[in-house]
Tab-separated table of C-alpha atoms in Angstrom:
chain	number	residue	atom	x	y	z
A	1	MET	CA	-100.068	-113.625	-20.794
A	2	CYS	CA	-100.570	-116.556	-23.139
A	3	GLY	CA	-99.192	-120.007	-23.789
A	4	ILE	CA	-98.134	-121.334	-27.181
A	5	VAL	CA	-97.128	-124.749	-28.501
A	6	GLY	CA	-96.197	-126.186	-31.884
A	7	ILE	CA	-95.285	-129.690	-33.029
A	8	GLN	CA	-93.761	-130.845	-36.310
A	9	GLY	CA	-94.361	-134.575	-36.051
A	10	THR	CA	-94.359	-137.825	-37.968
A	11	THR	CA	-97.648	-139.037	-36.487
A	12	PRO	CA	-100.906	-137.233	-35.543
A	13	VAL	CA	-100.235	-134.377	-33.114
A	14	ASN	CA	-103.750	-133.497	-31.922
A	15	GLN	CA	-103.543	-135.318	-28.573
A	16	ALA	CA	-100.046	-134.026	-27.809
A	17	LEU	CA	-101.140	-130.445	-28.543
A	18	TYR	CA	-104.154	-130.862	-26.278
A	19	ASP	CA	-102.054	-132.321	-23.444
A	20	ALA	CA	-99.461	-129.560	-23.786
A	21	LEU	CA	-102.122	-126.856	-23.633
A	22	THR	CA	-103.593	-128.324	-20.450
A	23	VAL	CA	-100.133	-128.038	-18.880
A	24	LEU	CA	-99.942	-124.414	-20.063
A	25	GLN	CA	-103.474	-123.591	-18.896
A	26	HIS	CA	-102.129	-121.373	-16.099
A	27	ARG	CA	-100.915	-118.927	-18.756
A	28	GLY	CA	-104.397	-118.204	-20.078
A	29	GLN	CA	-107.930	-119.230	-19.165
A	30	ASP	CA	-109.972	-117.036	-21.503
A	31	ALA	CA	-109.747	-119.025	-24.751
A	32	ALA	CA	-107.970	-121.946	-26.371
A	33	GLY	CA	-107.289	-123.007	-29.925
A	34	ILE	CA	-105.615	-125.704	-32.003
A	35	VAL	CA	-104.862	-125.749	-35.719
A	36	THR	CA	-103.526	-128.840	-37.483
A	37	ILE	CA	-102.483	-129.288	-41.102
A	38	ASP	CA	-103.635	-132.359	-42.991
A	39	GLY	CA	-101.867	-132.290	-46.346
A	40	GLU	CA	-103.112	-129.072	-47.917
A	41	THR	CA	-106.054	-128.740	-45.528
A	42	LEU	CA	-106.089	-126.667	-42.364
A	43	ARG	CA	-108.162	-128.027	-39.472
A	44	GLN	CA	-109.168	-125.582	-36.750
A	45	ARG	CA	-110.989	-125.411	-33.453
A	46	LYS	CA	-110.921	-122.424	-31.101
A	47	ALA	CA	-113.372	-120.945	-28.647
A	48	ASN	CA	-113.666	-119.215	-25.287
A	49	GLY	CA	-113.102	-121.392	-22.243
A	50	LEU	CA	-110.619	-123.769	-20.685
A	51	VAL	CA	-108.884	-126.388	-22.796
A	52	ARG	CA	-111.097	-129.184	-21.483
A	53	GLU	CA	-114.190	-127.133	-22.322
A	54	VAL	CA	-113.158	-126.073	-25.819
A	55	PHE	CA	-112.104	-129.474	-27.182
A	56	GLU	CA	-114.653	-132.256	-27.164
A	57	GLU	CA	-114.078	-135.685	-28.674
A	58	ARG	CA	-115.743	-134.672	-31.943
A	59	HIS	CA	-113.345	-131.730	-32.300
A	60	MET	CA	-110.295	-133.844	-31.561
A	61	GLN	CA	-111.284	-136.411	-34.171
A	62	ARG	CA	-111.392	-133.695	-36.814
A	63	LEU	CA	-107.996	-132.205	-35.912
A	64	ILE	CA	-106.089	-134.465	-38.290
A	65	GLY	CA	-102.454	-133.923	-39.234
A	66	ASN	CA	-98.834	-134.425	-38.254
A	67	VAL	CA	-98.120	-130.738	-37.731
A	68	GLY	CA	-100.031	-128.271	-35.614
A	69	ILE	CA	-99.947	-125.329	-33.244
A	70	GLY	CA	-101.964	-124.400	-30.169
A	71	HIS	CA	-102.675	-121.434	-27.928
A	72	VAL	CA	-104.217	-120.561	-24.570
A	73	ARG	CA	-105.132	-116.934	-24.066
A	74	TYR	CA	-106.227	-114.315	-21.659
A	75	PRO	CA	-106.968	-110.845	-22.959
A	76	THR	CA	-104.283	-108.165	-22.576
A	77	ALA	CA	-105.575	-105.544	-24.998
A	78	GLY	CA	-108.912	-105.603	-26.725
A	79	SER	CA	-111.818	-107.832	-25.846
A	80	SER	CA	-112.129	-111.412	-24.679
A	81	SER	CA	-114.371	-112.257	-27.618
A	82	VAL	CA	-113.908	-115.546	-29.434
A	83	ALA	CA	-113.027	-113.385	-32.446
A	84	GLN	CA	-109.713	-112.687	-30.698
A	85	ALA	CA	-108.937	-116.342	-29.990
A	86	GLN	CA	-105.825	-117.826	-31.571
A	87	PRO	CA	-104.293	-119.280	-33.683
A	88	PHE	CA	-104.984	-116.849	-36.552
A	89	TYR	CA	-104.841	-117.784	-40.225
A	90	VAL	CA	-104.066	-115.978	-43.466
A	91	ASN	CA	-104.296	-117.621	-46.877
A	92	SER	CA	-101.449	-115.841	-48.679
A	93	PRO	CA	-98.726	-116.810	-49.232
A	94	PHE	CA	-99.075	-120.596	-48.999
A	95	GLY	CA	-101.487	-120.489	-46.072
A	96	ILE	CA	-100.041	-119.568	-42.674
A	97	THR	CA	-101.421	-120.047	-39.176
A	98	LEU	CA	-99.806	-118.336	-36.190
A	99	ALA	CA	-99.982	-118.148	-32.390
A	100	HIS	CA	-98.275	-115.439	-30.367
A	101	ASN	CA	-97.427	-114.732	-26.739
A	102	GLY	CA	-96.588	-111.132	-25.918
A	103	ASN	CA	-97.671	-107.676	-26.994
A	104	LEU	CA	-96.549	-105.396	-29.810
A	105	THR	CA	-95.872	-101.783	-28.914
A	106	ASN	CA	-96.184	-100.447	-32.481
A	107	ALA	CA	-99.276	-102.347	-33.604
A	108	SER	CA	-101.121	-99.184	-34.707
A	109	GLU	CA	-98.236	-98.124	-36.921
A	110	LEU	CA	-98.001	-101.616	-38.414
A	111	LYS	CA	-101.728	-101.681	-39.162
A	112	ALA	CA	-101.347	-98.527	-41.249
A	113	GLU	CA	-98.457	-100.082	-43.187
A	114	LEU	CA	-100.454	-103.247	-43.804
A	115	ARG	CA	-103.322	-101.253	-45.276
A	116	VAL	CA	-100.889	-99.853	-47.829
A	117	ALA	CA	-99.799	-103.435	-48.532
A	118	ARG	CA	-103.506	-104.301	-49.109
A	119	ARG	CA	-103.763	-106.617	-46.138
A	120	HIS	CA	-106.923	-106.512	-44.052
A	121	ILE	CA	-106.895	-106.871	-40.232
A	122	ASN	CA	-110.158	-108.379	-39.042
A	123	THR	CA	-109.806	-108.002	-35.262
A	124	SER	CA	-108.194	-105.706	-32.702
A	125	SER	CA	-105.571	-108.358	-31.874
A	126	ASP	CA	-101.929	-107.446	-32.359
A	127	SER	CA	-101.299	-111.142	-33.033
A	128	GLU	CA	-103.237	-110.863	-36.281
A	129	VAL	CA	-101.106	-107.841	-37.127
A	130	LEU	CA	-97.949	-109.864	-36.495
A	131	LEU	CA	-99.230	-112.705	-38.674
A	132	ASN	CA	-99.858	-110.346	-41.567
A	133	VAL	CA	-96.465	-108.682	-41.223
A	134	LEU	CA	-94.834	-112.118	-41.386
A	135	ALA	CA	-97.014	-113.151	-44.335
A	136	HIS	CA	-96.177	-109.969	-46.211
A	137	GLU	CA	-92.444	-110.460	-45.673
A	138	LEU	CA	-92.626	-114.095	-46.782
A	139	ASP	CA	-94.508	-112.962	-49.868
A	140	GLN	CA	-91.701	-110.503	-50.635
A	141	GLN	CA	-89.122	-113.295	-50.416
A	142	THR	CA	-90.848	-115.822	-52.702
A	143	GLN	CA	-91.798	-115.800	-56.364
A	144	ASN	CA	-93.306	-119.291	-56.634
A	145	LEU	CA	-94.503	-122.177	-54.464
A	146	HIS	CA	-90.980	-123.077	-53.389
A	147	LEU	CA	-89.730	-121.961	-49.975
A	148	GLU	CA	-86.135	-122.260	-48.807
A	149	PRO	CA	-84.943	-121.814	-45.185
A	150	GLU	CA	-82.919	-118.778	-46.277
A	151	GLN	CA	-86.119	-117.100	-47.442
A	152	VAL	CA	-87.857	-117.890	-44.169
A	153	PHE	CA	-85.003	-116.397	-42.159
A	154	ALA	CA	-84.880	-113.314	-44.384
A	155	ALA	CA	-88.588	-112.780	-43.708
A	156	VAL	CA	-88.102	-113.104	-39.937
A	157	SER	CA	-85.179	-110.655	-40.113
A	158	ALA	CA	-87.484	-108.164	-41.821
A	159	VAL	CA	-90.127	-108.765	-39.129
A	160	HIS	CA	-87.585	-107.977	-36.415
A	161	LYS	CA	-86.748	-104.689	-38.132
A	162	LYS	CA	-90.401	-103.616	-38.323
A	163	VAL	CA	-91.985	-105.037	-35.179
A	164	ARG	CA	-91.357	-103.756	-31.654
A	165	GLY	CA	-92.444	-105.225	-28.369
A	166	ALA	CA	-92.532	-108.732	-26.947
A	167	TYR	CA	-93.273	-111.759	-29.089
A	168	ALA	CA	-92.692	-115.469	-28.864
A	169	VAL	CA	-94.205	-116.938	-32.017
A	170	VAL	CA	-95.024	-120.311	-33.511
A	171	ALA	CA	-96.409	-120.621	-37.036
A	172	ALA	CA	-97.185	-123.425	-39.468
A	173	ILE	CA	-96.829	-122.888	-43.220
A	174	ILE	CA	-99.025	-125.217	-45.246
A	175	GLY	CA	-96.979	-127.512	-47.444
A	176	HIS	CA	-93.654	-126.416	-45.965
A	177	GLY	CA	-93.170	-126.738	-42.213
A	178	MET	CA	-93.180	-125.051	-38.820
A	179	LEU	CA	-91.555	-121.753	-37.847
A	180	ALA	CA	-90.838	-120.348	-34.381
A	181	PHE	CA	-89.034	-117.195	-33.311
A	182	ARG	CA	-88.479	-114.930	-30.331
A	183	ASP	CA	-88.173	-111.152	-30.153
A	184	PRO	CA	-84.636	-109.655	-30.094
A	185	ASN	CA	-84.872	-108.997	-26.345
A	186	GLY	CA	-86.195	-112.460	-25.508
A	187	ILE	CA	-88.846	-110.909	-23.287
A	188	ARG	CA	-91.267	-113.822	-23.532
A	189	PRO	CA	-89.982	-117.393	-23.125
A	190	LEU	CA	-89.820	-120.111	-25.786
A	191	ALA	CA	-88.323	-123.588	-25.455
A	192	LEU	CA	-87.306	-126.109	-28.133
A	193	GLY	CA	-87.683	-129.864	-27.663
A	194	LYS	CA	-87.031	-133.079	-29.565
A	195	ARG	CA	-88.372	-136.632	-29.549
A	196	ASP	CA	-87.009	-139.688	-31.346
A	197	CYS	CA	-89.808	-141.797	-32.799
A	198	GLU	CA	-90.056	-145.553	-32.325
A	199	HIS	CA	-90.599	-146.094	-36.043
A	200	GLY	CA	-87.667	-143.854	-36.915
A	201	GLY	CA	-87.469	-140.160	-37.557
A	202	VAL	CA	-87.438	-137.154	-35.279
A	203	GLU	CA	-90.216	-134.871	-34.044
A	204	TYR	CA	-89.683	-131.301	-32.847
A	205	MET	CA	-91.742	-129.157	-30.508
A	206	VAL	CA	-91.700	-125.586	-29.228
A	207	ALA	CA	-93.606	-124.314	-26.204
A	208	SER	CA	-93.790	-121.371	-23.851
A	209	GLU	CA	-92.473	-123.487	-20.987
A	210	SER	CA	-90.313	-126.597	-20.812
A	211	VAL	CA	-92.890	-128.393	-18.670
A	212	ALA	CA	-95.144	-128.700	-21.729
A	213	LEU	CA	-92.366	-130.565	-23.544
A	214	ASN	CA	-91.902	-132.945	-20.625
A	215	ALA	CA	-95.637	-133.627	-20.390
A	216	VAL	CA	-95.806	-135.131	-23.893
A	217	GLY	CA	-92.486	-136.971	-23.926
A	218	PHE	CA	-90.188	-134.436	-25.578
A	219	SER	CA	-86.724	-133.659	-24.234
A	220	LEU	CA	-85.694	-130.044	-23.766
A	221	LEU	CA	-82.923	-129.177	-26.219
A	222	ARG	CA	-82.541	-125.518	-25.300
A	223	ASP	CA	-84.292	-122.183	-25.209
A	224	VAL	CA	-84.839	-120.339	-28.454
A	225	ALA	CA	-82.370	-117.472	-28.283
A	226	PRO	CA	-83.547	-113.841	-28.426
A	227	GLY	CA	-83.910	-112.907	-32.108
A	228	GLU	CA	-83.421	-116.496	-33.253
A	229	ALA	CA	-85.685	-118.333	-35.689
A	230	ILE	CA	-86.268	-122.097	-35.794
A	231	TYR	CA	-87.560	-123.626	-39.039
A	232	ILE	CA	-88.474	-127.312	-39.345
A	233	THR	CA	-89.423	-128.618	-42.757
A	234	GLN	CA	-92.150	-131.164	-43.493
A	235	GLN	CA	-89.365	-133.716	-43.876
A	236	GLY	CA	-88.177	-133.056	-40.322
A	237	GLU	CA	-85.053	-131.062	-41.161
A	238	LEU	CA	-84.157	-128.505	-38.488
A	239	PHE	CA	-82.699	-125.132	-39.482
A	240	THR	CA	-81.809	-122.301	-37.098
A	241	GLN	CA	-80.480	-118.797	-37.582
A	242	GLN	CA	-80.005	-115.612	-35.585
A	243	CYS	CA	-82.223	-113.105	-37.387
A	244	ALA	CA	-81.772	-109.978	-35.253
A	245	GLU	CA	-78.947	-107.518	-35.828
A	246	GLU	CA	-78.321	-106.699	-32.159
A	247	PRO	CA	-80.097	-109.155	-29.861
A	248	GLN	CA	-80.060	-108.201	-26.189
A	249	HIS	CA	-81.219	-110.830	-23.721
A	250	GLN	CA	-83.631	-109.108	-21.331
A	251	SER	CA	-86.260	-111.674	-20.372
A	252	CYS	CA	-89.275	-110.785	-18.245
A	253	ILE	CA	-88.419	-111.367	-14.603
A	254	PHE	CA	-92.104	-111.647	-13.717
A	255	GLU	CA	-92.135	-115.097	-15.358
A	256	TYR	CA	-90.091	-116.328	-12.393
A	257	VAL	CA	-92.112	-114.396	-9.828
A	258	TYR	CA	-95.584	-115.484	-10.834
A	259	PHE	CA	-96.456	-116.802	-14.265
A	260	ALA	CA	-94.311	-119.842	-14.965
A	261	ARG	CA	-94.914	-123.209	-13.354
A	262	PRO	CA	-92.332	-124.159	-10.707
A	263	ASP	CA	-91.402	-127.311	-12.654
A	264	SER	CA	-90.375	-125.277	-15.713
A	265	PHE	CA	-86.928	-124.167	-16.787
A	266	ILE	CA	-86.669	-120.758	-18.476
A	267	ASP	CA	-83.380	-119.655	-20.008
A	268	LYS	CA	-81.551	-122.524	-18.256
A	269	VAL	CA	-82.966	-121.563	-14.853
A	270	SER	CA	-85.266	-123.624	-12.643
A	271	VAL	CA	-88.317	-121.564	-11.687
A	272	TYR	CA	-88.634	-123.556	-8.456
A	273	ALA	CA	-85.019	-122.847	-7.489
A	274	VAL	CA	-85.488	-119.119	-8.158
A	275	ARG	CA	-88.559	-118.934	-5.943
A	276	ALA	CA	-86.753	-120.723	-3.138
A	277	ARG	CA	-83.894	-118.254	-3.414
A	278	MET	CA	-86.370	-115.354	-3.480
A	279	GLY	CA	-87.566	-116.629	-0.110
A	280	GLN	CA	-84.025	-116.761	1.218
A	281	LYS	CA	-83.362	-113.179	0.107
A	282	LEU	CA	-86.621	-111.856	1.524
A	283	GLY	CA	-86.181	-113.824	4.737
A	284	ALA	CA	-82.795	-112.177	5.244
A	285	LYS	CA	-84.341	-108.731	4.747
A	286	ILE	CA	-87.142	-109.481	7.221
A	287	ALA	CA	-84.595	-110.652	9.768
A	288	ARG	CA	-82.678	-107.377	9.364
A	289	GLU	CA	-85.568	-104.934	9.352
A	290	TRP	CA	-88.199	-106.674	11.496
A	291	GLU	CA	-86.076	-108.204	14.226
A	292	ASP	CA	-88.279	-106.617	16.903
A	293	LEU	CA	-91.564	-108.002	15.550
A	294	ASP	CA	-93.194	-110.882	17.393
A	295	ILE	CA	-94.210	-113.220	14.539
A	296	ASP	CA	-95.673	-116.590	15.520
A	297	VAL	CA	-96.132	-118.297	12.170
A	298	VAL	CA	-95.435	-117.912	8.435
A	299	ILE	CA	-98.387	-118.625	6.134
A	300	PRO	CA	-98.249	-118.537	2.320
A	301	ILE	CA	-101.020	-117.340	0.053
A	302	PRO	CA	-101.215	-120.345	-2.246
A	303	GLU	CA	-99.832	-121.435	-4.506
A	304	THR	CA	-96.962	-119.528	-6.106
A	305	SER	CA	-95.665	-118.237	-2.789
A	306	CYS	CA	-95.547	-121.584	-0.958
A	307	ASP	CA	-91.918	-122.321	-1.812
A	308	ILE	CA	-90.977	-118.718	-1.019
A	309	ALA	CA	-92.723	-118.772	2.367
A	310	LEU	CA	-91.113	-122.079	3.323
A	311	GLU	CA	-87.636	-120.563	2.867
A	312	ILE	CA	-88.643	-117.441	4.808
A	313	ALA	CA	-89.854	-119.585	7.714
A	314	HIS	CA	-86.620	-121.585	7.655
A	315	ASN	CA	-84.546	-118.375	7.605
A	316	LEU	CA	-86.498	-116.886	10.522
A	317	ASN	CA	-86.665	-120.190	12.447
A	318	LEU	CA	-90.449	-119.948	12.583
A	319	PRO	CA	-93.218	-122.506	12.002
A	320	TYR	CA	-94.540	-122.778	8.428
A	321	ARG	CA	-98.245	-123.537	8.118
A	322	GLN	CA	-100.774	-123.878	5.309
A	323	GLY	CA	-103.443	-121.495	6.575
A	324	PHE	CA	-105.567	-121.293	3.448
A	325	VAL	CA	-107.349	-123.955	1.441
A	326	LYS	CA	-107.512	-123.157	-2.251
A	327	ASN	CA	-110.469	-123.956	-4.464
A	328	ARG	CA	-108.659	-125.211	-7.568
A	329	TYR	CA	-111.699	-124.627	-9.759
A	330	ILE	CA	-111.463	-120.849	-9.544
A	331	GLY	CA	-109.099	-119.104	-11.950
A	332	ARG	CA	-106.359	-116.594	-11.218
A	333	THR	CA	-107.896	-113.390	-9.981
A	334	PHE	CA	-105.736	-110.741	-11.593
A	335	ILE	CA	-106.121	-112.544	-14.936
A	336	MET	CA	-109.884	-112.118	-14.674
A	337	PRO	CA	-111.094	-109.395	-17.059
A	338	GLY	CA	-113.040	-107.202	-14.608
A	339	GLN	CA	-112.118	-105.611	-11.282
A	340	HIS	CA	-115.513	-106.490	-9.790
A	341	GLN	CA	-115.039	-110.131	-10.799
A	342	ARG	CA	-111.598	-110.154	-9.217
A	343	GLN	CA	-112.937	-108.826	-5.912
A	344	GLN	CA	-115.820	-111.301	-5.818
A	345	SER	CA	-113.621	-114.280	-6.675
A	346	VAL	CA	-111.070	-113.958	-3.852
A	347	ARG	CA	-113.249	-115.432	-1.110
A	348	ARG	CA	-114.531	-118.133	-3.437
A	349	LYS	CA	-110.945	-119.001	-4.239
A	350	LEU	CA	-109.525	-119.229	-0.684
A	351	ASN	CA	-110.852	-120.309	2.691
A	352	ALA	CA	-109.004	-119.805	5.976
A	353	ILE	CA	-108.211	-122.609	8.426
A	354	HIS	CA	-109.202	-120.798	11.623
A	355	SER	CA	-107.007	-122.853	13.954
A	356	GLU	CA	-103.874	-121.623	12.168
A	357	PHE	CA	-104.799	-117.968	12.732
A	358	PHE	CA	-106.640	-117.761	16.033
A	359	GLY	CA	-104.730	-115.771	18.635
A	360	LYS	CA	-101.535	-115.558	16.540
A	361	ASN	CA	-99.379	-112.892	14.968
A	362	VAL	CA	-99.101	-114.153	11.391
A	363	LEU	CA	-96.776	-113.295	8.529
A	364	LEU	CA	-98.594	-113.730	5.229
A	365	VAL	CA	-96.398	-114.211	2.176
A	366	ASP	CA	-97.436	-113.572	-1.423
A	367	ASP	CA	-95.451	-113.496	-4.653
A	368	SER	CA	-96.458	-109.898	-5.420
A	369	ILE	CA	-99.023	-107.161	-4.881
A	370	VAL	CA	-100.580	-105.801	-8.060
A	371	ARG	CA	-103.877	-104.041	-7.505
A	372	GLY	CA	-104.011	-104.830	-3.801
A	373	THR	CA	-107.521	-106.274	-4.066
A	374	THR	CA	-106.497	-109.812	-3.214
A	375	SER	CA	-104.129	-108.737	-0.435
A	376	GLU	CA	-106.775	-106.604	1.257
A	377	GLN	CA	-109.383	-109.369	1.132
A	378	ILE	CA	-106.995	-112.026	2.428
A	379	ILE	CA	-105.849	-109.854	5.329
A	380	LYS	CA	-109.519	-109.379	6.265
A	381	MET	CA	-109.988	-113.145	6.140
A	382	ALA	CA	-107.004	-113.652	8.452
A	383	ARG	CA	-108.416	-111.197	10.985
A	384	GLU	CA	-111.860	-112.792	10.769
A	385	ALA	CA	-110.165	-116.133	11.488
A	386	GLY	CA	-108.855	-114.688	14.763
A	387	ALA	CA	-105.367	-113.400	13.955
A	388	LYS	CA	-104.115	-110.815	16.466
A	389	LYS	CA	-101.760	-109.114	14.024
A	390	VAL	CA	-101.263	-109.627	10.294
A	391	TYR	CA	-97.948	-108.788	8.669
A	392	PHE	CA	-97.517	-109.049	4.929
A	393	ALA	CA	-94.436	-109.831	2.805
A	394	SER	CA	-94.226	-109.502	-0.976
A	395	ALA	CA	-91.577	-111.586	-2.752
A	396	ALA	CA	-91.502	-109.009	-5.549
A	397	PRO	CA	-90.742	-105.286	-5.308
A	398	GLU	CA	-93.471	-102.659	-5.531
A	399	ILE	CA	-95.290	-102.846	-8.885
A	400	ARG	CA	-95.602	-99.177	-9.763
A	401	PHE	CA	-95.880	-99.092	-13.579
A	402	PRO	CA	-97.951	-100.688	-16.341
A	403	ASN	CA	-96.691	-103.661	-18.289
A	404	VAL	CA	-96.797	-103.293	-22.072
A	405	TYR	CA	-95.272	-106.636	-23.015
A	406	GLY	CA	-98.151	-109.031	-22.472
A	407	ILE	CA	-99.146	-108.869	-18.791
A	408	ASP	CA	-102.518	-107.369	-17.909
A	409	MET	CA	-101.315	-104.476	-15.717
A	410	PRO	CA	-102.707	-101.741	-17.910
A	411	SER	CA	-103.272	-98.640	-15.854
A	412	VAL	CA	-101.298	-96.909	-13.134
A	413	ASN	CA	-104.618	-96.072	-11.532
A	414	GLU	CA	-105.139	-99.784	-10.848
A	415	LEU	CA	-101.707	-100.349	-9.321
A	416	ILE	CA	-101.791	-99.838	-5.565
A	417	ALA	CA	-98.073	-99.003	-5.349
A	418	TYR	CA	-98.108	-96.278	-7.990
A	419	GLY	CA	-97.212	-92.955	-6.353
A	420	ARG	CA	-97.362	-94.433	-2.855
A	421	GLU	CA	-94.807	-95.294	-0.203
A	422	VAL	CA	-94.798	-98.591	1.676
A	423	ASP	CA	-96.531	-97.214	4.776
A	424	GLU	CA	-99.458	-95.925	2.713
A	425	ILE	CA	-99.788	-99.220	0.830
A	426	CYS	CA	-99.720	-101.040	4.153
A	427	GLN	CA	-102.568	-98.896	5.451
A	428	LEU	CA	-104.650	-99.413	2.306
A	429	ILE	CA	-104.447	-103.208	2.429
A	430	GLY	CA	-105.022	-103.200	6.194
A	431	ALA	CA	-101.785	-104.882	7.319
A	432	ASP	CA	-99.916	-104.285	10.577
A	433	GLY	CA	-96.656	-104.296	8.661
A	434	LEU	CA	-95.605	-104.602	5.009
A	435	ILE	CA	-92.277	-105.453	3.432
A	436	PHE	CA	-91.205	-105.835	-0.205
A	437	GLN	CA	-88.344	-107.671	-1.882
A	438	GLU	CA	-85.496	-105.509	-3.179
A	439	LEU	CA	-85.194	-105.486	-6.983
A	440	GLU	CA	-81.476	-106.197	-6.752
A	441	ASP	CA	-82.200	-109.270	-4.629
A	442	LEU	CA	-84.850	-110.465	-7.083
A	443	GLU	CA	-82.465	-110.165	-10.020
A	444	ASP	CA	-79.705	-111.886	-8.063
A	445	ALA	CA	-82.079	-114.754	-7.254
A	446	VAL	CA	-82.368	-115.505	-10.988
A	447	ARG	CA	-78.810	-114.619	-11.998
A	448	HIS	CA	-77.430	-116.922	-9.313
A	449	PHE	CA	-78.429	-119.921	-11.459
A	450	ASN	CA	-77.381	-118.443	-14.807
A	451	PRO	CA	-74.774	-115.662	-14.640
A	452	GLU	CA	-75.188	-115.115	-18.389
A	453	LEU	CA	-78.498	-113.371	-17.647
A	454	ARG	CA	-77.103	-109.898	-17.111
A	455	HIS	CA	-80.252	-107.840	-17.717
A	456	PHE	CA	-83.968	-108.335	-17.211
A	457	GLU	CA	-87.203	-106.717	-18.323
A	458	THR	CA	-88.304	-105.063	-15.046
A	459	SER	CA	-90.473	-102.190	-16.263
A	460	VAL	CA	-93.313	-102.894	-13.806
A	461	PHE	CA	-90.889	-102.019	-11.005
A	462	THR	CA	-88.783	-99.300	-12.628
A	463	GLY	CA	-90.876	-97.760	-15.417
A	464	GLU	CA	-87.973	-98.335	-17.838
A	465	TYR	CA	-89.085	-100.112	-21.019
A	466	VAL	CA	-86.439	-102.097	-22.875
A	467	THR	CA	-87.862	-101.380	-26.346
A	468	LYS	CA	-87.297	-97.629	-25.787
A	469	ASP	CA	-90.517	-96.712	-27.594
A	470	VAL	CA	-93.033	-96.391	-24.754
A	471	ASP	CA	-94.224	-92.895	-23.880
A	472	GLN	CA	-97.226	-91.505	-22.033
A	473	ALA	CA	-99.286	-91.260	-25.210
A	474	TYR	CA	-98.824	-94.978	-25.795
A	475	LEU	CA	-99.684	-95.802	-22.178
A	476	ASP	CA	-102.850	-93.694	-22.438
A	477	GLU	CA	-103.833	-95.531	-25.626
A	478	GLN	CA	-103.303	-98.918	-23.983
A	479	ASN	CA	-105.247	-97.841	-20.927
A	480	ALA	CA	-108.213	-97.009	-23.144
A	481	LEU	CA	-107.976	-100.343	-24.970
A	482	ARG	CA	-107.754	-102.373	-21.785
A	483	ASN	CA	-110.497	-100.622	-19.845
A	484	ASP	CA	-112.925	-103.245	-18.531
A	485	ASN	CA	-115.944	-101.476	-20.049
A	486	VAL	CA	-114.255	-101.238	-23.435
A	487	LYS	CA	-113.458	-104.939	-23.355
A	488	GLN	CA	-117.090	-105.764	-22.666
A	489	ALA	CA	-118.296	-103.524	-25.487
A	490	GLU	CA	-115.871	-105.104	-27.925
A	491	CYS	CA	-117.041	-108.561	-26.878
A	492	GLU	CA	-120.553	-107.570	-27.953
A	493	ASP	CA	-119.364	-105.915	-31.165
A	494	ASP	CA	-117.357	-109.013	-32.136
A	495	ALA	CA	-120.232	-111.434	-31.591
A	496	HIS	CA	-120.936	-111.633	-35.333
A	497	LEU	CA	-117.451	-113.089	-35.871
A	498	ALA	CA	-117.792	-115.871	-33.328
A	499	MET	CA	-119.081	-118.575	-35.650
A	500	TYR	CA	-116.378	-117.855	-38.217
A	501	ASN	CA	-113.602	-117.978	-35.644
A	502	GLU	CA	-114.762	-121.164	-33.917
A	503	GLY	CA	-113.940	-123.019	-37.139
A	504	GLU	CA	-115.039	-126.515	-36.117
A	505	ALA	CA	-113.128	-128.045	-39.059
């Protein structure tokens, strides 16, 4: 999962891009990058690390320009080398820089086509593939240095016809303006914002989540529609067009479960409100199926599940307690690139408050169970803190299948629920009882706030992929690419590209 942002402004945008990326940091902690355009000059800084680590004062001073894009990344496929950090740049036509959130399911096929078109791909990133596809289509639409909105939209339409998978994209075209578009299924989110300037004029911004717009003083206009393209010229003129022939809105439901911040709105829906309703739905199921259990207290596993657990406690008429203290300087564990690192980080990330566990039957609540590593470790911590019995509730259904649209759930062998029933999962994580949310209830929790959302991307629960192009051969290929050892090897192989990609302007 990644976070993207782009601003077409009337004043320097470097600080606003930086601030927006810090708000989107939860979407990726592996690398960060900003590119600004100063006249005909592209200014770039990207490197591995958190936003605050990548951008020092000297870098910010060099990121001159009134238009720019930014990206925070964690590795889905390929390595976590700085060579993979975004935004990417290609010099023809015009000079284009691009940042992408998602994952292409036909990247290998597109690479072969690009070789025929005499375009070179320098990394294993599908985002670089997407950039070159867009650049090639723009090149086909233009004969000179002039670029009309109709040509931009024709290029995006051609991209939609060639590219499959999930992609929310922001790009800046030197000398022309900023472009943003979303895949025809709208799998990954993208919001459009606007700000009126004190000195006159209008500035526009796009970002993965609405909270990034709010953080820098932009007002949310709306979500970019599935298949739609937004083009803002250097003069601040806004053009929009639906560029997909048959858009079908099927956004990723896992955004609401885990990834998005609670203060964001995605597709007109409050993430906070969805999580509260998830708790109401799950609380009702617990009341039906566990009425005989003697539960003393409900304790969330911070932080995503706090709002969910509070509603469960209210529904069950039980005390709600914060039983874990979170170390906020440790990153998300299932985003971490290695299984060993994930296991080691859990106890550094959380510490139990013994008085909330000692002698009690506790119900632990988490947003989901992916590999089961975190759940198992936390249940052990609860028992070590003196809990008599430990029950576990997941606000999401069983995650049984890999995600191919930008979430790092690569292999069925890593997913604890794959091929297992609830009782077996319960035994493996060491709980005294385990309950999962129903998929229908999860979908209803989102649809309740926007009935227009009829379908969702739920492949991690069902194994049904909305792009209709995912087979076992593809899953095997992705498993090989995302293997922890392969990622480490590619990091070492890409070391010679690091200086080039840091691009300190």
